[in-house]
Coordinates of C-alpha atoms in Angstrom, one line a residue:
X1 CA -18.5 24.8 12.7
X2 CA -19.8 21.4 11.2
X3 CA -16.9 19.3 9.5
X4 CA -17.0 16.5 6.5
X5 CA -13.3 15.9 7.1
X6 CA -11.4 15.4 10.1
X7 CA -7.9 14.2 11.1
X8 CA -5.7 12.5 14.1
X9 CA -2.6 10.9 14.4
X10 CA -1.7 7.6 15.6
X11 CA 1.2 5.6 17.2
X12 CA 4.1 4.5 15.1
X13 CA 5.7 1.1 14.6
X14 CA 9.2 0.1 14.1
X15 CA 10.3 -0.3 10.0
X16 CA 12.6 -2.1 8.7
X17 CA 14.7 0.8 8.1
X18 CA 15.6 1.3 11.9
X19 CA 13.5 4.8 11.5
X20 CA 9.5 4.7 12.9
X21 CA 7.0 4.2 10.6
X22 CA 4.5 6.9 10.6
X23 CA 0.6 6.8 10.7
X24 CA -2.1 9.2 10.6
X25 CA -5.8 8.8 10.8
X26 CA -8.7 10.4 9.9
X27 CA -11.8 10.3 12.4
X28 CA -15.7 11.0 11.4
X29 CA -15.7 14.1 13.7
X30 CA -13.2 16.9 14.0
X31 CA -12.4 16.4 17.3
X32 CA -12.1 12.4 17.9
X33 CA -9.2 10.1 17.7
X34 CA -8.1 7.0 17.6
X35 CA -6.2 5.0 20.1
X36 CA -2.9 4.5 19.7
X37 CA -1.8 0.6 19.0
X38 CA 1.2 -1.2 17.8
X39 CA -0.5 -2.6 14.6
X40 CA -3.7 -1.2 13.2
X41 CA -6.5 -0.9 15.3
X42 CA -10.3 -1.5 15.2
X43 CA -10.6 2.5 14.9
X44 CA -8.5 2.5 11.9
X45 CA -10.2 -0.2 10.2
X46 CA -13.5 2.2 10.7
X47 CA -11.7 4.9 9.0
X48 CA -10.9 4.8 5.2
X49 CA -7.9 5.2 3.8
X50 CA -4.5 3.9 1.9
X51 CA -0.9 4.2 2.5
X52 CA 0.3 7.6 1.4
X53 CA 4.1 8.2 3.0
X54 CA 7.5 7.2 1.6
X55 CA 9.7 6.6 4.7
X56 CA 13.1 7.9 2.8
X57 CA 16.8 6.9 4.3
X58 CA 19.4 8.1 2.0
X59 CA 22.9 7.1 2.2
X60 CA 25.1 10.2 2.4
X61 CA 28.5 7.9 1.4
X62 CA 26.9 6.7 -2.1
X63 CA 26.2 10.1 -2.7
X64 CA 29.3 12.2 -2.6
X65 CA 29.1 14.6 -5.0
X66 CA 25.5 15.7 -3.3
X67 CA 22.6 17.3 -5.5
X68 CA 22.8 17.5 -9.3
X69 CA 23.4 21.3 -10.0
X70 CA 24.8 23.8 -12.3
X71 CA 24.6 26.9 -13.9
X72 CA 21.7 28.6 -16.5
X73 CA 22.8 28.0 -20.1
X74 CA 25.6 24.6 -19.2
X75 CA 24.8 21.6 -20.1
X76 CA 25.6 18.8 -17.5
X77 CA 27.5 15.6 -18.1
X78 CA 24.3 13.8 -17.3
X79 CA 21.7 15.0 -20.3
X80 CA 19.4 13.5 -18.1
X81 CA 20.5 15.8 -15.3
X82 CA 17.9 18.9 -13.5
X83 CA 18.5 22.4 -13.3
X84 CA 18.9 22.4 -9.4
X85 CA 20.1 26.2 -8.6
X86 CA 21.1 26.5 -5.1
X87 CA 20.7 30.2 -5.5
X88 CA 22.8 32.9 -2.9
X89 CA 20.4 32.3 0.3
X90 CA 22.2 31.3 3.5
X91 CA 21.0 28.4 6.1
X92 CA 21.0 29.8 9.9
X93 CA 20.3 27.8 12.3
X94 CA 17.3 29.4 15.0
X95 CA 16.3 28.9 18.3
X96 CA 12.4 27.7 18.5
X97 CA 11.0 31.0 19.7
X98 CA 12.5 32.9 16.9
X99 CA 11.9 30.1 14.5
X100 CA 8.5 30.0 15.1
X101 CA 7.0 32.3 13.3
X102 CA 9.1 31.9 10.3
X103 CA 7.5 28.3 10.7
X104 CA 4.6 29.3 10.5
X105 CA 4.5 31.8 7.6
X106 CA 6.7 28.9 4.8
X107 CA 4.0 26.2 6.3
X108 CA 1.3 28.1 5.3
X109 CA 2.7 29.1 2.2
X110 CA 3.7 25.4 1.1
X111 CA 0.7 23.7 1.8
X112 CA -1.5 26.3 -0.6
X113 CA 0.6 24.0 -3.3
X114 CA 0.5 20.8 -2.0
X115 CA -2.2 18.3 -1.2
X116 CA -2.9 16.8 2.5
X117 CA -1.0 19.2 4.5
X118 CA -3.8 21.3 7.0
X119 CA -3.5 24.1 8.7
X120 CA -2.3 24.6 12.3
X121 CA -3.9 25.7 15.1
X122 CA -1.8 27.5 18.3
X123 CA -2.1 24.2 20.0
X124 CA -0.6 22.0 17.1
X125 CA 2.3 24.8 17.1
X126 CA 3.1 24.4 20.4
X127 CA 3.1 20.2 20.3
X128 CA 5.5 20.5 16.9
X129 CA 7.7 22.4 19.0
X130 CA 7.3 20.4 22.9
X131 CA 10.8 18.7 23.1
X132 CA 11.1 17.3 26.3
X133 CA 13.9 15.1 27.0
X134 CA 12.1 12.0 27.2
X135 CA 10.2 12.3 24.1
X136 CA 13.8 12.2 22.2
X137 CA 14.2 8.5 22.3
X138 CA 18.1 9.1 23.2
X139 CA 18.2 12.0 20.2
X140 CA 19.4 15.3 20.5
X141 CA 17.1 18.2 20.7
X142 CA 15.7 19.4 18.3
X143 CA 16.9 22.1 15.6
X144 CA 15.7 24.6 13.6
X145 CA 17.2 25.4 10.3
X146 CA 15.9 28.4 8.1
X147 CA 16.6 29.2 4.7
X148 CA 17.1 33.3 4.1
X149 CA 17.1 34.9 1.0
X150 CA 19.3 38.1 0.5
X151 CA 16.3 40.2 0.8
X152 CA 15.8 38.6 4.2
X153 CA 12.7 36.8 3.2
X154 CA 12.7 32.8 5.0
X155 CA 11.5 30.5 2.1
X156 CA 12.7 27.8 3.6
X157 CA 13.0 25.6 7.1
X158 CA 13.4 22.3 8.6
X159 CA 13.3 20.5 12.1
X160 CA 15.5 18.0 12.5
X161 CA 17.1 15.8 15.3
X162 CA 20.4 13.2 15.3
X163 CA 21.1 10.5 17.2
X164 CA 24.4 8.3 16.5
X165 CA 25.6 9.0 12.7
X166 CA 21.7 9.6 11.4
X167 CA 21.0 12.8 11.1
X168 CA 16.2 12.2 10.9
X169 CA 14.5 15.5 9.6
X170 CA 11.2 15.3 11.2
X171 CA 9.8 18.2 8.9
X172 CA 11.1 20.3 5.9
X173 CA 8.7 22.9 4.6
X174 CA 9.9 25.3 1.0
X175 CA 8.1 27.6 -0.8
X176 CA 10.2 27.0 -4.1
X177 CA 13.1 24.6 -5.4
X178 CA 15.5 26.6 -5.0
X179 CA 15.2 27.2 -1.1
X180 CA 14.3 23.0 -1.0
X181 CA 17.5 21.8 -2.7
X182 CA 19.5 24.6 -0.6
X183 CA 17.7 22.7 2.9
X184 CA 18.2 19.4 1.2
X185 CA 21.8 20.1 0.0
X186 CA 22.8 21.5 3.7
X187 CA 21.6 17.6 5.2
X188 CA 23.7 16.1 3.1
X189 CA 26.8 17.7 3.8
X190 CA 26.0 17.7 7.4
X191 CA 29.1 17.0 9.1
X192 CA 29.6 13.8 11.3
X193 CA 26.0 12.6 10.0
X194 CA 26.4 9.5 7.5
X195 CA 22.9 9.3 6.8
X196 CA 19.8 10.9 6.7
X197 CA 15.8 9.8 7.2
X198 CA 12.7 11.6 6.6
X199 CA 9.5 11.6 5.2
X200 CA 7.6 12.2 2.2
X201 CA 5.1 12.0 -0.3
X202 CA 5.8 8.8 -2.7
X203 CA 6.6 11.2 -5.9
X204 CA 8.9 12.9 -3.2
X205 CA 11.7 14.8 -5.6
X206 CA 14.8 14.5 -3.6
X207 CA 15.8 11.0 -5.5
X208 CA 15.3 13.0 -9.1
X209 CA 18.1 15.8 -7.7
X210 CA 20.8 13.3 -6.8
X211 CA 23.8 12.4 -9.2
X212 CA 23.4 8.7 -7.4
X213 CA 19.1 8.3 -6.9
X214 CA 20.2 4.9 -5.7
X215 CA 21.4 6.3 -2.5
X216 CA 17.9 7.4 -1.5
X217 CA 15.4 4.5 -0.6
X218 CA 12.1 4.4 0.5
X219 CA 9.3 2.2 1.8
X220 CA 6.3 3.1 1.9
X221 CA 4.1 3.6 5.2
X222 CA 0.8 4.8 6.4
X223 CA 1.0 8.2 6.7
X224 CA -2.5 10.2 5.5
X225 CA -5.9 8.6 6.3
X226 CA -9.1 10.2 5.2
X227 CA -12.6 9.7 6.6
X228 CA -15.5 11.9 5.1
X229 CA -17.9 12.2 7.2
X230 CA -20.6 14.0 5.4
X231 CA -20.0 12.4 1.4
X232 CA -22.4 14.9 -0.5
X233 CA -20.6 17.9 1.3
X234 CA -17.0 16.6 0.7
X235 CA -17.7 15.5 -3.0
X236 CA -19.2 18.9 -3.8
X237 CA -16.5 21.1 -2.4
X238 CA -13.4 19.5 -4.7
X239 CA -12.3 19.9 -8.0
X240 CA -12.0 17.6 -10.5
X241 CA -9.3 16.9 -13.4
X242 CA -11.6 15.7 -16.1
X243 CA -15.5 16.4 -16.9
X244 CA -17.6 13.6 -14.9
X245 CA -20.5 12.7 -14.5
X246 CA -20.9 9.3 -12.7
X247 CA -24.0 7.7 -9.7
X248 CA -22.0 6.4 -7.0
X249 CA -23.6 3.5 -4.7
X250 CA -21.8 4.0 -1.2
X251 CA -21.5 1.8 1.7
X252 CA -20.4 3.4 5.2
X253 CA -20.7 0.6 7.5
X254 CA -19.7 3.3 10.5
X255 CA -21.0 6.7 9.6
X256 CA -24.5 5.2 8.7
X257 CA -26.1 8.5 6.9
X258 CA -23.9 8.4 4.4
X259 CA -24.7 5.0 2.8
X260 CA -27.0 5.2 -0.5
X261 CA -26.5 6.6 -4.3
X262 CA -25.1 10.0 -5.3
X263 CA -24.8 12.1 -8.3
X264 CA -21.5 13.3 -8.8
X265 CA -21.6 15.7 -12.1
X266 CA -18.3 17.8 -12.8
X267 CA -17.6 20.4 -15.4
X268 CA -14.8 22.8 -14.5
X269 CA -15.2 24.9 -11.6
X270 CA -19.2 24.0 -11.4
X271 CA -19.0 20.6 -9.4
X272 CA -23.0 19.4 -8.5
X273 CA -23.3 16.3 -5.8
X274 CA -27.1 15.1 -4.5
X275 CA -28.9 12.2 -3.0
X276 CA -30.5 10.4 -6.3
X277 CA -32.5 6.5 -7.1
X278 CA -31.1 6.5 -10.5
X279 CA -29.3 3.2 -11.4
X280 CA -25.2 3.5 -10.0
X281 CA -22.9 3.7 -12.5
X282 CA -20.0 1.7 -9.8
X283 CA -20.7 0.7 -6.1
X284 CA -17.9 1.0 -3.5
X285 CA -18.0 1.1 0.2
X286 CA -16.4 4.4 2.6
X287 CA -12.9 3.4 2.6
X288 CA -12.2 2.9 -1.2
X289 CA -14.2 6.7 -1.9
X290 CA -12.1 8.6 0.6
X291 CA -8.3 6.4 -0.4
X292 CA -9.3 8.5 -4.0
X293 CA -10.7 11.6 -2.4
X294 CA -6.9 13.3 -1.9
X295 CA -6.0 12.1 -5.4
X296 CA -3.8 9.2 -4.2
X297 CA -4.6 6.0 -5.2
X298 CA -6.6 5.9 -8.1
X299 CA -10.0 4.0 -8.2
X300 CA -9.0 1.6 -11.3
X301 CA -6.1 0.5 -9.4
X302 CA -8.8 -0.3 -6.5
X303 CA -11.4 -2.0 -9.5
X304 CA -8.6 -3.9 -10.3
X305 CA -7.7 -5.4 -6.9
X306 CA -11.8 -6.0 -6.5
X307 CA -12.4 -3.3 -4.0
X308 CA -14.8 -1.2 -6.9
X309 CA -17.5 -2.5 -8.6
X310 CA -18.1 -1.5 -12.1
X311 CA -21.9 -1.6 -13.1
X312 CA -21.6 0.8 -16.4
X313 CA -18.9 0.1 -18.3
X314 CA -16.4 2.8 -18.5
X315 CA -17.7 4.4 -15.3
X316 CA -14.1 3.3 -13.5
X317 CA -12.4 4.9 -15.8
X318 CA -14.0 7.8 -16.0
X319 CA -14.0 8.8 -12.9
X320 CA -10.6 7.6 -12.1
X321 CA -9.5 10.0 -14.4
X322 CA -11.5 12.7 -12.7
X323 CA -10.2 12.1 -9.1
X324 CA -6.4 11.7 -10.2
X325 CA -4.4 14.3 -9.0
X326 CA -1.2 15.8 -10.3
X327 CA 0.9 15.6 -7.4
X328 CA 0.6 12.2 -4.4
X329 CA -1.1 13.6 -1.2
X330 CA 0.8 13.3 1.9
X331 CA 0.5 14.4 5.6
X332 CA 3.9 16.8 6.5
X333 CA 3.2 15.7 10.5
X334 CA 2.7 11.6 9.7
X335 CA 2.0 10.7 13.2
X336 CA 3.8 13.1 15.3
X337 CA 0.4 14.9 17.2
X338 CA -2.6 14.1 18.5
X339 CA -3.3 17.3 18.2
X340 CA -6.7 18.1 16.6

């Protein structure tokens, strides 16, 4: 099956956070990758992207009264306060073959709502679960927690590891709040665990259910990296937030057929793309398109920093408008597989 889109991981580097820094790349065909280097390579210059990961470490000791909850109908000390209901499910942990498919079934489920998660295939299963000693780093196994409703139904799980007094969740996967403040509440009352990392996407929520936000702080990393490889396809098949109808001039200094001038005309569900010599309304090379393609960084903040070129005025904003998305995109994996 041809591809416009394709994704790989990279190596990690060390933060300054004592967790790993994680990167993910994007290649021009489905099945390549990159090489794996301490700093960015040459293969992840060719590839376009933008940092898209907050690397979170959250302090359990400044946060001892946990998650902000209470009840329907009572107001909370705090007027600014959320409605975090824990609800009656119960946290079990699993071993990995019976986790598994529970895994599987909340994955797919919370990616239909979130943007830059993929789907899995059998072999990307089997490398989330490989857990050989000496990939550890002198952690502890690794453990599967699952979220059950009283009905029985899993809306909820997480793989995490510990080493010392850090408890690091490598993944956590909800299909509501509920069953995510339940899996985030359960980490922070982890017992003999001080403090927590993990990953997420920079509007990640856990900060907005604490009494003490201050206890959770991020940095963020590379994480998602996005290379279209075929620009008319991958601009067709989205949907946009605003009517738009904008030329683009595009420069692809490595996947050659897709420099020239495009079309790009919007209006609800009917999205039209084409090959055109009309005059370009902006002109911007590979990387700065697919940074916006995911809704992430917006192309006025790119204009701004001199990576766009406006030609029609208005154009920028216009169409900045029109990629925005509501939620930040962000890879669940970061750099764990090399997988596809």
């Amino acid at each position: 099956m041809d591809s416009y889109i394709g994704t790989v991981s990279s190596r990690s580097w060390p933060s300054s956070c004592s967790a790993r820094l994680r990167a993910s790349a994007s290649a021009s065909t489905p099945a390549s990758q990159c090489p794996g280097t301490e700093e960015p390579s040459d293969a992840h210059r060719r590839v376009a992207g933008a940092p898209a990961d907050a690397q979170g470490f959250l302090e359990r000791r400044a946060c001892p009264r946990g998650l902000r909850e209470h009840a329907h109908g009572h107001h909370a000390e705090d007027p600014a306060a959320l409605y975090v209901v824990r609800g009656s499910g119960t946290i079990r942990l699993r071993p990995a073959d019976q986790a598994r498919p529970f895994l599987e079934k909340v994955h797919d489920a919370a990616r239909q709502q979130a943007v830059g998660w993929v789907d899995r295939a059998e072999k990307y299963w089997n490398a989330r679960r490989y857990d050989a000693e000496h990939v550890r780093d002198g952690a502890t196994a690794l453990r599967f927690a699952l979220h059950t409703e009283p009905d029985g139904q899993v809306t909820g799980c997480a793989l995490y590891r510990s080493r010392g007094n850090t408890a690091h969740i490598v993944e956590l996967a909800a299909t509501d709040l509920r069953a995510y403040a339940s899996l985030r509440y359960y980490f922070i009352n982890l017992d003999a665990r001080d403090d927590l990392t993990y990953e997420g996407a920079p509007d990640e929520v856990l900060p907005h259910l604490l009494h003490n936000p201050r206890a959770a702080r991020t940095t963020l990393v590379d994480n998602l990296w996005v290379r279209l490889a075929d620009v008319e396809r991958a601009l067709a098949v989205r949907r946009y937030a605003a009517p738009l109808d904008v030329v683009l001039e595009v420069e692809d200094a490595f996947c050659l057929w897709n420099t020239g001038r495009y079309r790009l005309q919007s209006a609800g569900d009917t999205v039209k793309c084409e090959r055109t010599r009309s005059r370009p309304d902006m002109r911007l090379s590979a990387t700065e398109l697919a940074a916006s393609y995911l809704g992430g960084p917006t192309l006025s903040a790119l204009a701004a920093a001199g990576r766009i070129e406006e030609l029609r005025p208005g154009a920028v904003t216009s169409a900045s408008r029109a990629f925005r998305g509501e939620r930040e995109p962000f890879h669940v994996s970061g750099a764990a597989f090399p997988a596809f």
